[in-house]
JSON list of C-alpha atoms in Angstrom, two decimals:
[
{"chain": "Y", "resi": 17, "resn": "UNK", "atom": "CA", "xyz": [87.90, 111.12, 129.96]},
{"chain": "Y", "resi": 18, "resn": "UNK", "atom": "CA", "xyz": [90.99, 109.98, 128.35]},
{"chain": "Y", "resi": 19, "resn": "UNK", "atom": "CA", "xyz": [91.92, 111.70, 125.13]},
{"chain": "Y", "resi": 20, "resn": "UNK", "atom": "CA", "xyz": [94.47, 112.25, 122.40]},
{"chain": "Y", "resi": 21, "resn": "UNK", "atom": "CA", "xyz": [94.84, 115.87, 121.34]},
{"chain": "Y", "resi": 22, "resn": "UNK", "atom": "CA", "xyz": [97.02, 117.92, 119.22]},
{"chain": "Y", "resi": 23, "resn": "UNK", "atom": "CA", "xyz": [98.74, 121.23, 120.01]},
{"chain": "Y", "resi": 24, "resn": "UNK", "atom": "CA", "xyz": [98.17, 123.05, 116.85]},
{"chain": "Y", "resi": 25, "resn": "UNK", "atom": "CA", "xyz": [95.19, 122.73, 114.46]},
{"chain": "Y", "resi": 26, "resn": "UNK", "atom": "CA", "xyz": [97.09, 124.46, 111.41]},
{"chain": "Y", "resi": 27, "resn": "UNK", "atom": "CA", "xyz": [100.83, 124.13, 110.44]},
{"chain": "Y", "resi": 28, "resn": "UNK", "atom": "CA", "xyz": [102.22, 125.92, 107.34]},
{"chain": "Y", "resi": 29, "resn": "UNK", "atom": "CA", "xyz": [105.56, 125.19, 106.18]},
{"chain": "Y", "resi": 30, "resn": "UNK", "atom": "CA", "xyz": [107.62, 126.10, 103.12]},
{"chain": "Y", "resi": 31, "resn": "UNK", "atom": "CA", "xyz": [108.37, 123.50, 100.52]},
{"chain": "Y", "resi": 32, "resn": "UNK", "atom": "CA", "xyz": [111.70, 121.76, 101.30]},
{"chain": "Y", "resi": 33, "resn": "UNK", "atom": "CA", "xyz": [111.79, 122.55, 104.97]},
{"chain": "Y", "resi": 34, "resn": "UNK", "atom": "CA", "xyz": [111.06, 119.91, 107.43]},
{"chain": "Y", "resi": 35, "resn": "UNK", "atom": "CA", "xyz": [107.68, 119.59, 109.32]},
{"chain": "Y", "resi": 36, "resn": "UNK", "atom": "CA", "xyz": [107.14, 118.76, 113.14]},
{"chain": "Y", "resi": 37, "resn": "UNK", "atom": "CA", "xyz": [103.56, 117.90, 114.11]},
{"chain": "Y", "resi": 38, "resn": "UNK", "atom": "CA", "xyz": [102.87, 117.42, 117.57]},
{"chain": "Y", "resi": 39, "resn": "UNK", "atom": "CA", "xyz": [100.57, 115.17, 119.70]},
{"chain": "Y", "resi": 40, "resn": "UNK", "atom": "CA", "xyz": [99.86, 115.08, 123.38]},
{"chain": "Y", "resi": 41, "resn": "UNK", "atom": "CA", "xyz": [98.02, 111.86, 124.94]},
{"chain": "Y", "resi": 42, "resn": "UNK", "atom": "CA", "xyz": [96.56, 111.71, 128.28]},
{"chain": "Y", "resi": 43, "resn": "UNK", "atom": "CA", "xyz": [95.89, 107.88, 128.65]},
{"chain": "Y", "resi": 44, "resn": "UNK", "atom": "CA", "xyz": [99.01, 106.53, 130.76]},
{"chain": "Y", "resi": 45, "resn": "UNK", "atom": "CA", "xyz": [98.24, 103.09, 129.60]},
{"chain": "Y", "resi": 46, "resn": "UNK", "atom": "CA", "xyz": [98.56, 103.76, 126.02]},
{"chain": "Y", "resi": 47, "resn": "UNK", "atom": "CA", "xyz": [101.11, 101.67, 124.64]},
{"chain": "Y", "resi": 48, "resn": "UNK", "atom": "CA", "xyz": [100.58, 101.73, 120.78]},
{"chain": "Y", "resi": 49, "resn": "UNK", "atom": "CA", "xyz": [100.68, 104.94, 118.71]},
{"chain": "Y", "resi": 50, "resn": "UNK", "atom": "CA", "xyz": [99.92, 105.46, 115.09]},
{"chain": "Y", "resi": 51, "resn": "UNK", "atom": "CA", "xyz": [100.13, 108.40, 112.62]},
{"chain": "Y", "resi": 52, "resn": "UNK", "atom": "CA", "xyz": [97.52, 108.91, 109.65]},
{"chain": "Y", "resi": 53, "resn": "UNK", "atom": "CA", "xyz": [97.35, 111.13, 107.01]},
{"chain": "Y", "resi": 54, "resn": "UNK", "atom": "CA", "xyz": [94.15, 112.23, 105.28]},
{"chain": "Y", "resi": 55, "resn": "UNK", "atom": "CA", "xyz": [93.95, 113.85, 101.94]},
{"chain": "Y", "resi": 56, "resn": "UNK", "atom": "CA", "xyz": [90.74, 115.89, 101.09]},
{"chain": "Y", "resi": 57, "resn": "UNK", "atom": "CA", "xyz": [88.12, 113.52, 100.03]},
{"chain": "Y", "resi": 58, "resn": "UNK", "atom": "CA", "xyz": [89.79, 110.45, 101.13]},
{"chain": "Y", "resi": 59, "resn": "UNK", "atom": "CA", "xyz": [89.89, 108.14, 104.20]},
{"chain": "Y", "resi": 60, "resn": "UNK", "atom": "CA", "xyz": [92.88, 108.39, 106.54]},
{"chain": "Y", "resi": 61, "resn": "UNK", "atom": "CA", "xyz": [95.92, 106.38, 105.52]},
{"chain": "Y", "resi": 62, "resn": "UNK", "atom": "CA", "xyz": [98.57, 104.78, 107.87]},
{"chain": "Y", "resi": 63, "resn": "UNK", "atom": "CA", "xyz": [101.85, 106.50, 108.15]},
{"chain": "Y", "resi": 64, "resn": "UNK", "atom": "CA", "xyz": [103.86, 105.14, 110.83]},
{"chain": "Y", "resi": 65, "resn": "UNK", "atom": "CA", "xyz": [103.47, 103.55, 114.19]},
{"chain": "Y", "resi": 66, "resn": "UNK", "atom": "CA", "xyz": [105.46, 103.06, 117.36]},
{"chain": "Y", "resi": 67, "resn": "UNK", "atom": "CA", "xyz": [105.24, 100.77, 120.50]},
{"chain": "Y", "resi": 68, "resn": "UNK", "atom": "CA", "xyz": [105.84, 102.30, 123.78]},
{"chain": "Y", "resi": 69, "resn": "UNK", "atom": "CA", "xyz": [109.03, 100.12, 124.18]},
{"chain": "Y", "resi": 70, "resn": "UNK", "atom": "CA", "xyz": [110.69, 102.50, 121.58]},
{"chain": "Y", "resi": 71, "resn": "UNK", "atom": "CA", "xyz": [111.43, 106.15, 121.80]},
{"chain": "Y", "resi": 72, "resn": "UNK", "atom": "CA", "xyz": [111.86, 106.77, 117.90]},
{"chain": "Y", "resi": 73, "resn": "UNK", "atom": "CA", "xyz": [111.17, 105.01, 114.58]},
{"chain": "Y", "resi": 74, "resn": "UNK", "atom": "CA", "xyz": [112.06, 106.06, 111.28]},
{"chain": "Y", "resi": 75, "resn": "UNK", "atom": "CA", "xyz": [110.34, 105.37, 107.93]},
{"chain": "Y", "resi": 76, "resn": "UNK", "atom": "CA", "xyz": [110.62, 106.93, 104.54]},
{"chain": "Y", "resi": 77, "resn": "UNK", "atom": "CA", "xyz": [111.09, 110.78, 105.13]},
{"chain": "Y", "resi": 78, "resn": "UNK", "atom": "CA", "xyz": [109.10, 110.37, 108.16]},
{"chain": "Y", "resi": 79, "resn": "UNK", "atom": "CA", "xyz": [110.21, 109.91, 112.17]},
{"chain": "Y", "resi": 80, "resn": "UNK", "atom": "CA", "xyz": [108.05, 109.52, 114.86]},
{"chain": "Y", "resi": 81, "resn": "UNK", "atom": "CA", "xyz": [109.25, 110.32, 118.47]},
{"chain": "Y", "resi": 82, "resn": "UNK", "atom": "CA", "xyz": [107.79, 109.23, 121.71]},
{"chain": "Y", "resi": 83, "resn": "UNK", "atom": "CA", "xyz": [108.31, 110.75, 124.90]},
{"chain": "Y", "resi": 84, "resn": "UNK", "atom": "CA", "xyz": [106.31, 108.69, 127.70]},
{"chain": "Y", "resi": 85, "resn": "UNK", "atom": "CA", "xyz": [107.40, 110.88, 130.23]},
{"chain": "Y", "resi": 86, "resn": "UNK", "atom": "CA", "xyz": [105.45, 113.99, 129.21]},
{"chain": "Y", "resi": 87, "resn": "UNK", "atom": "CA", "xyz": [103.05, 111.80, 127.11]},
{"chain": "Y", "resi": 88, "resn": "UNK", "atom": "CA", "xyz": [103.93, 113.39, 124.00]},
{"chain": "Y", "resi": 89, "resn": "UNK", "atom": "CA", "xyz": [104.34, 112.17, 120.20]},
{"chain": "Y", "resi": 90, "resn": "UNK", "atom": "CA", "xyz": [105.53, 113.85, 117.34]},
{"chain": "Y", "resi": 91, "resn": "UNK", "atom": "CA", "xyz": [105.64, 113.12, 113.45]},
{"chain": "Y", "resi": 92, "resn": "UNK", "atom": "CA", "xyz": [108.81, 114.62, 111.70]},
{"chain": "Y", "resi": 93, "resn": "UNK", "atom": "CA", "xyz": [108.48, 114.94, 107.88]},
{"chain": "Y", "resi": 94, "resn": "UNK", "atom": "CA", "xyz": [111.50, 115.80, 106.06]},
{"chain": "Y", "resi": 95, "resn": "UNK", "atom": "CA", "xyz": [112.07, 117.77, 103.01]},
{"chain": "Y", "resi": 96, "resn": "UNK", "atom": "CA", "xyz": [108.36, 118.66, 103.07]},
{"chain": "Y", "resi": 97, "resn": "UNK", "atom": "CA", "xyz": [106.70, 118.20, 99.49]},
{"chain": "Y", "resi": 98, "resn": "UNK", "atom": "CA", "xyz": [103.43, 119.82, 98.16]},
{"chain": "Y", "resi": 99, "resn": "UNK", "atom": "CA", "xyz": [101.91, 116.22, 98.31]},
{"chain": "Y", "resi": 100, "resn": "UNK", "atom": "CA", "xyz": [102.46, 116.04, 102.22]},
{"chain": "Y", "resi": 101, "resn": "UNK", "atom": "CA", "xyz": [99.53, 118.65, 102.31]},
{"chain": "Y", "resi": 102, "resn": "UNK", "atom": "CA", "xyz": [96.80, 116.91, 104.39]},
{"chain": "Y", "resi": 103, "resn": "UNK", "atom": "CA", "xyz": [95.32, 116.57, 107.82]},
{"chain": "Y", "resi": 104, "resn": "UNK", "atom": "CA", "xyz": [97.41, 114.37, 110.15]},
{"chain": "Y", "resi": 105, "resn": "UNK", "atom": "CA", "xyz": [95.87, 112.44, 113.04]},
{"chain": "Y", "resi": 106, "resn": "UNK", "atom": "CA", "xyz": [97.81, 110.60, 116.01]},
{"chain": "Y", "resi": 107, "resn": "UNK", "atom": "CA", "xyz": [95.87, 107.65, 117.46]},
{"chain": "Y", "resi": 108, "resn": "UNK", "atom": "CA", "xyz": [96.53, 105.24, 120.21]},
{"chain": "Y", "resi": 109, "resn": "UNK", "atom": "CA", "xyz": [95.44, 102.12, 121.80]},
{"chain": "Y", "resi": 110, "resn": "UNK", "atom": "CA", "xyz": [96.36, 100.24, 124.83]},
{"chain": "Y", "resi": 111, "resn": "UNK", "atom": "CA", "xyz": [96.79, 96.83, 126.43]},
{"chain": "Y", "resi": 112, "resn": "UNK", "atom": "CA", "xyz": [96.48, 94.99, 123.20]},
{"chain": "Y", "resi": 113, "resn": "UNK", "atom": "CA", "xyz": [92.87, 96.18, 123.08]},
{"chain": "Y", "resi": 114, "resn": "UNK", "atom": "CA", "xyz": [91.57, 96.64, 119.56]},
{"chain": "Y", "resi": 115, "resn": "UNK", "atom": "CA", "xyz": [89.75, 100.11, 120.11]},
{"chain": "Y", "resi": 116, "resn": "UNK", "atom": "CA", "xyz": [91.89, 102.92, 118.45]},
{"chain": "Y", "resi": 117, "resn": "UNK", "atom": "CA", "xyz": [91.35, 106.45, 119.78]},
{"chain": "Y", "resi": 118, "resn": "UNK", "atom": "CA", "xyz": [92.05, 109.61, 117.33]},
{"chain": "Y", "resi": 119, "resn": "UNK", "atom": "CA", "xyz": [93.06, 113.14, 118.00]},
{"chain": "Y", "resi": 120, "resn": "UNK", "atom": "CA", "xyz": [91.38, 115.98, 116.56]},
{"chain": "Y", "resi": 121, "resn": "UNK", "atom": "CA", "xyz": [93.92, 116.45, 113.59]},
{"chain": "Y", "resi": 122, "resn": "UNK", "atom": "CA", "xyz": [96.45, 119.04, 112.40]},
{"chain": "Y", "resi": 123, "resn": "UNK", "atom": "CA", "xyz": [96.21, 120.49, 109.02]},
{"chain": "Y", "resi": 124, "resn": "UNK", "atom": "CA", "xyz": [99.69, 120.62, 107.19]},
{"chain": "Y", "resi": 125, "resn": "UNK", "atom": "CA", "xyz": [99.81, 123.18, 104.50]},
{"chain": "Y", "resi": 126, "resn": "UNK", "atom": "CA", "xyz": [102.80, 123.43, 102.36]},
{"chain": "Y", "resi": 127, "resn": "UNK", "atom": "CA", "xyz": [104.03, 126.48, 100.57]},
{"chain": "Y", "resi": 128, "resn": "UNK", "atom": "CA", "xyz": [105.39, 126.22, 97.33]},
{"chain": "K", "resi": 28, "resn": "UNK", "atom": "CA", "xyz": [95.78, 95.93, 98.43]},
{"chain": "K", "resi": 29, "resn": "UNK", "atom": "CA", "xyz": [93.20, 95.92, 101.11]},
{"chain": "K", "resi": 30, "resn": "UNK", "atom": "CA", "xyz": [89.74, 97.51, 99.80]},
{"chain": "K", "resi": 31, "resn": "UNK", "atom": "CA", "xyz": [87.20, 98.92, 102.33]},
{"chain": "K", "resi": 32, "resn": "UNK", "atom": "CA", "xyz": [84.15, 99.63, 100.31]},
{"chain": "K", "resi": 33, "resn": "UNK", "atom": "CA", "xyz": [81.62, 101.62, 101.74]},
{"chain": "K", "resi": 34, "resn": "UNK", "atom": "CA", "xyz": [78.24, 101.57, 99.69]},
{"chain": "K", "resi": 35, "resn": "UNK", "atom": "CA", "xyz": [77.25, 105.04, 99.27]},
{"chain": "K", "resi": 36, "resn": "UNK", "atom": "CA", "xyz": [79.46, 108.25, 99.19]},
{"chain": "K", "resi": 37, "resn": "UNK", "atom": "CA", "xyz": [76.64, 110.70, 99.56]},
{"chain": "K", "resi": 38, "resn": "UNK", "atom": "CA", "xyz": [73.33, 110.19, 101.34]},
{"chain": "K", "resi": 39, "resn": "UNK", "atom": "CA", "xyz": [70.38, 112.69, 102.13]},
{"chain": "K", "resi": 40, "resn": "UNK", "atom": "CA", "xyz": [67.79, 111.38, 104.60]},
{"chain": "K", "resi": 41, "resn": "UNK", "atom": "CA", "xyz": [64.85, 113.10, 106.50]},
{"chain": "K", "resi": 42, "resn": "UNK", "atom": "CA", "xyz": [64.48, 113.15, 110.16]},
{"chain": "K", "resi": 43, "resn": "UNK", "atom": "CA", "xyz": [63.09, 109.98, 111.57]},
{"chain": "K", "resi": 44, "resn": "UNK", "atom": "CA", "xyz": [64.09, 107.89, 108.61]},
{"chain": "K", "resi": 45, "resn": "UNK", "atom": "CA", "xyz": [66.07, 104.46, 109.18]},
{"chain": "K", "resi": 46, "resn": "UNK", "atom": "CA", "xyz": [69.44, 104.70, 107.66]},
{"chain": "K", "resi": 47, "resn": "UNK", "atom": "CA", "xyz": [71.61, 101.74, 106.62]},
{"chain": "K", "resi": 48, "resn": "UNK", "atom": "CA", "xyz": [75.35, 102.44, 105.85]},
{"chain": "K", "resi": 49, "resn": "UNK", "atom": "CA", "xyz": [77.20, 99.33, 104.62]},
{"chain": "K", "resi": 50, "resn": "UNK", "atom": "CA", "xyz": [80.87, 98.54, 104.70]},
{"chain": "K", "resi": 51, "resn": "UNK", "atom": "CA", "xyz": [82.61, 95.66, 103.09]},
{"chain": "K", "resi": 52, "resn": "UNK", "atom": "CA", "xyz": [86.39, 94.61, 103.41]},
{"chain": "K", "resi": 53, "resn": "UNK", "atom": "CA", "xyz": [88.16, 92.09, 101.12]},
{"chain": "K", "resi": 54, "resn": "UNK", "atom": "CA", "xyz": [91.01, 91.05, 103.27]},
{"chain": "K", "resi": 55, "resn": "UNK", "atom": "CA", "xyz": [89.54, 88.71, 105.93]},
{"chain": "K", "resi": 56, "resn": "UNK", "atom": "CA", "xyz": [90.24, 91.22, 108.92]},
{"chain": "K", "resi": 57, "resn": "UNK", "atom": "CA", "xyz": [88.97, 90.31, 112.14]},
{"chain": "K", "resi": 58, "resn": "UNK", "atom": "CA", "xyz": [88.42, 93.99, 113.11]},
{"chain": "K", "resi": 59, "resn": "UNK", "atom": "CA", "xyz": [85.84, 96.40, 111.50]},
{"chain": "K", "resi": 60, "resn": "UNK", "atom": "CA", "xyz": [85.21, 99.90, 112.88]},
{"chain": "K", "resi": 61, "resn": "UNK", "atom": "CA", "xyz": [82.47, 102.90, 112.53]},
{"chain": "K", "resi": 62, "resn": "UNK", "atom": "CA", "xyz": [83.84, 106.47, 113.06]},
{"chain": "K", "resi": 63, "resn": "UNK", "atom": "CA", "xyz": [82.24, 109.68, 112.47]},
{"chain": "K", "resi": 64, "resn": "UNK", "atom": "CA", "xyz": [84.23, 112.68, 111.67]},
{"chain": "K", "resi": 65, "resn": "UNK", "atom": "CA", "xyz": [83.21, 116.20, 112.38]},
{"chain": "K", "resi": 66, "resn": "UNK", "atom": "CA", "xyz": [85.21, 119.55, 111.82]},
{"chain": "K", "resi": 67, "resn": "UNK", "atom": "CA", "xyz": [87.31, 120.16, 114.71]},
{"chain": "K", "resi": 68, "resn": "UNK", "atom": "CA", "xyz": [86.36, 116.95, 116.43]},
{"chain": "K", "resi": 69, "resn": "UNK", "atom": "CA", "xyz": [88.58, 114.39, 114.57]},
{"chain": "K", "resi": 70, "resn": "UNK", "atom": "CA", "xyz": [87.45, 110.91, 114.21]},
{"chain": "K", "resi": 71, "resn": "UNK", "atom": "CA", "xyz": [85.24, 109.54, 117.04]},
{"chain": "K", "resi": 72, "resn": "UNK", "atom": "CA", "xyz": [84.30, 105.91, 117.34]},
{"chain": "K", "resi": 73, "resn": "UNK", "atom": "CA", "xyz": [80.75, 104.87, 117.38]},
{"chain": "K", "resi": 74, "resn": "UNK", "atom": "CA", "xyz": [81.38, 100.98, 117.47]},
{"chain": "K", "resi": 75, "resn": "UNK", "atom": "CA", "xyz": [83.79, 98.39, 116.58]},
{"chain": "K", "resi": 76, "resn": "UNK", "atom": "CA", "xyz": [83.60, 94.45, 116.10]},
{"chain": "K", "resi": 77, "resn": "UNK", "atom": "CA", "xyz": [86.33, 92.30, 116.53]},
{"chain": "K", "resi": 78, "resn": "UNK", "atom": "CA", "xyz": [84.60, 88.96, 115.34]},
{"chain": "K", "resi": 79, "resn": "UNK", "atom": "CA", "xyz": [81.37, 88.08, 113.76]},
{"chain": "K", "resi": 80, "resn": "UNK", "atom": "CA", "xyz": [78.25, 88.74, 115.68]},
{"chain": "K", "resi": 81, "resn": "UNK", "atom": "CA", "xyz": [80.62, 90.50, 118.25]},
{"chain": "K", "resi": 82, "resn": "UNK", "atom": "CA", "xyz": [80.25, 94.31, 118.83]},
{"chain": "K", "resi": 83, "resn": "UNK", "atom": "CA", "xyz": [81.43, 96.90, 121.40]},
{"chain": "K", "resi": 84, "resn": "UNK", "atom": "CA", "xyz": [80.50, 100.48, 122.05]},
{"chain": "K", "resi": 85, "resn": "UNK", "atom": "CA", "xyz": [82.97, 102.98, 121.25]},
{"chain": "K", "resi": 86, "resn": "UNK", "atom": "CA", "xyz": [82.77, 106.62, 122.47]},
{"chain": "K", "resi": 87, "resn": "UNK", "atom": "CA", "xyz": [79.57, 107.66, 120.93]},
{"chain": "K", "resi": 88, "resn": "UNK", "atom": "CA", "xyz": [77.20, 104.96, 120.48]},
{"chain": "K", "resi": 89, "resn": "UNK", "atom": "CA", "xyz": [73.94, 106.66, 121.37]},
{"chain": "K", "resi": 90, "resn": "UNK", "atom": "CA", "xyz": [71.62, 106.71, 118.36]},
{"chain": "K", "resi": 91, "resn": "UNK", "atom": "CA", "xyz": [73.42, 103.96, 116.66]},
{"chain": "K", "resi": 92, "resn": "UNK", "atom": "CA", "xyz": [73.54, 100.06, 116.39]},
{"chain": "K", "resi": 93, "resn": "UNK", "atom": "CA", "xyz": [75.57, 97.95, 114.07]},
{"chain": "K", "resi": 94, "resn": "UNK", "atom": "CA", "xyz": [75.26, 94.52, 112.69]},
{"chain": "K", "resi": 95, "resn": "UNK", "atom": "CA", "xyz": [78.00, 91.98, 111.63]},
{"chain": "K", "resi": 96, "resn": "UNK", "atom": "CA", "xyz": [76.62, 88.68, 110.35]},
{"chain": "K", "resi": 97, "resn": "UNK", "atom": "CA", "xyz": [79.41, 88.00, 108.01]},
{"chain": "K", "resi": 98, "resn": "UNK", "atom": "CA", "xyz": [83.09, 88.65, 108.53]},
{"chain": "K", "resi": 99, "resn": "UNK", "atom": "CA", "xyz": [83.45, 91.00, 105.57]},
{"chain": "K", "resi": 100, "resn": "UNK", "atom": "CA", "xyz": [80.43, 93.17, 106.16]},
{"chain": "K", "resi": 101, "resn": "UNK", "atom": "CA", "xyz": [79.81, 95.71, 109.08]},
{"chain": "K", "resi": 102, "resn": "UNK", "atom": "CA", "xyz": [76.64, 97.77, 108.98]},
{"chain": "K", "resi": 103, "resn": "UNK", "atom": "CA", "xyz": [76.01, 100.99, 110.74]},
{"chain": "K", "resi": 104, "resn": "UNK", "atom": "CA", "xyz": [72.12, 101.66, 111.50]},
{"chain": "K", "resi": 105, "resn": "UNK", "atom": "CA", "xyz": [70.65, 104.81, 112.23]},
{"chain": "K", "resi": 106, "resn": "UNK", "atom": "CA", "xyz": [67.20, 103.64, 113.83]},
{"chain": "K", "resi": 107, "resn": "UNK", "atom": "CA", "xyz": [65.51, 107.30, 113.55]},
{"chain": "K", "resi": 108, "resn": "UNK", "atom": "CA", "xyz": [67.95, 109.73, 111.96]},
{"chain": "K", "resi": 109, "resn": "UNK", "atom": "CA", "xyz": [68.36, 113.15, 113.48]},
{"chain": "K", "resi": 110, "resn": "UNK", "atom": "CA", "xyz": [69.79, 116.28, 112.33]},
{"chain": "K", "resi": 111, "resn": "UNK", "atom": "CA", "xyz": [72.74, 116.04, 114.72]},
{"chain": "K", "resi": 112, "resn": "UNK", "atom": "CA", "xyz": [73.71, 112.76, 112.98]},
{"chain": "K", "resi": 113, "resn": "UNK", "atom": "CA", "xyz": [74.69, 114.78, 109.78]},
{"chain": "K", "resi": 114, "resn": "UNK", "atom": "CA", "xyz": [78.36, 113.90, 109.41]},
{"chain": "K", "resi": 115, "resn": "UNK", "atom": "CA", "xyz": [80.93, 112.03, 107.39]},
{"chain": "K", "resi": 116, "resn": "UNK", "atom": "CA", "xyz": [81.02, 108.16, 108.48]},
{"chain": "K", "resi": 117, "resn": "UNK", "atom": "CA", "xyz": [84.11, 106.44, 108.05]},
{"chain": "K", "resi": 118, "resn": "UNK", "atom": "CA", "xyz": [84.48, 102.34, 108.06]},
{"chain": "K", "resi": 119, "resn": "UNK", "atom": "CA", "xyz": [87.91, 100.83, 108.77]},
{"chain": "K", "resi": 120, "resn": "UNK", "atom": "CA", "xyz": [89.10, 97.28, 109.13]},
{"chain": "K", "resi": 121, "resn": "UNK", "atom": "CA", "xyz": [92.21, 95.96, 110.75]},
{"chain": "K", "resi": 122, "resn": "UNK", "atom": "CA", "xyz": [93.89, 92.48, 110.98]},
{"chain": "K", "resi": 123, "resn": "UNK", "atom": "CA", "xyz": [93.87, 92.60, 114.59]},
{"chain": "K", "resi": 124, "resn": "UNK", "atom": "CA", "xyz": [97.11, 91.33, 116.48]},
{"chain": "K", "resi": 125, "resn": "UNK", "atom": "CA", "xyz": [97.79, 90.14, 119.76]},
{"chain": "K", "resi": 126, "resn": "UNK", "atom": "CA", "xyz": [99.53, 93.38, 120.74]},
{"chain": "K", "resi": 127, "resn": "UNK", "atom": "CA", "xyz": [96.96, 95.77, 119.44]},
{"chain": "K", "resi": 128, "resn": "UNK", "atom": "CA", "xyz": [94.88, 96.52, 116.41]},
{"chain": "K", "resi": 129, "resn": "UNK", "atom": "CA", "xyz": [97.62, 97.16, 113.84]},
{"chain": "K", "resi": 130, "resn": "UNK", "atom": "CA", "xyz": [97.17, 99.33, 110.85]},
{"chain": "K", "resi": 131, "resn": "UNK", "atom": "CA", "xyz": [93.56, 100.47, 109.98]},
{"chain": "K", "resi": 132, "resn": "UNK", "atom": "CA", "xyz": [92.47, 100.39, 106.51]},
{"chain": "K", "resi": 133, "resn": "UNK", "atom": "CA", "xyz": [89.79, 103.04, 105.85]},
{"chain": "K", "resi": 134, "resn": "UNK", "atom": "CA", "xyz": [87.16, 103.45, 103.17]},
{"chain": "K", "resi": 135, "resn": "UNK", "atom": "CA", "xyz": [86.34, 106.67, 101.49]},
{"chain": "K", "resi": 136, "resn": "UNK", "atom": "CA", "xyz": [83.84, 107.74, 103.70]},
{"chain": "K", "resi": 137, "resn": "UNK", "atom": "CA", "xyz": [79.81, 108.26, 103.56]},
{"chain": "K", "resi": 138, "resn": "UNK", "atom": "CA", "xyz": [78.76, 111.55, 104.08]},
{"chain": "K", "resi": 139, "resn": "UNK", "atom": "CA", "xyz": [75.02, 111.82, 105.46]},
{"chain": "K", "resi": 140, "resn": "UNK", "atom": "CA", "xyz": [72.97, 114.88, 105.54]},
{"chain": "K", "resi": 141, "resn": "UNK", "atom": "CA", "xyz": [69.68, 114.55, 107.63]},
{"chain": "K", "resi": 142, "resn": "UNK", "atom": "CA", "xyz": [67.25, 117.15, 106.77]}
]
């Protein structure tokens, strides 16, 4: 069936470096994409979203890039901090439908 | 701030017991969701509801049912708990926009162990 998945289960980065977390999706009808951050012991929290009519969207220290041609999504975190250590999930929905499908997650470890 | 409250953080039940997981949101959101989270499998959608008394199956509805009698409350029911239902259960709500679900707000989760 259709799925949203991640390339790497764990990513280790040095504090202050930039982080890039990747996500591949397979549903060509997906038109809304979201990144969530989950800290230990908590529920996921919204970071940033992007619609399929955009290629790039920027937030505070985060940028999401969407490549519809290869069905690829990435989250870039600038100047990674210890507080960025968490599991990151990409998620998608399609056609205005309310169902949201999540990927398997990437664990980001920030090395001080 | 939106608050999604799950009634129990930790539960231990026996095989065959009926289990209720309750979730309440305080922002008048249209949509409510139940996910389960297992290591390496991410979040998998069990059921969701886009209005009172309305529900739709997610990707893994087998062994579960839901109830939404009031807008703010969405309950997940395990009619006869089994050991393979040991998991972290996450409830979420969203406003529900014409172009999609919008941001999901999650509760802190209910960790269920079935013995």
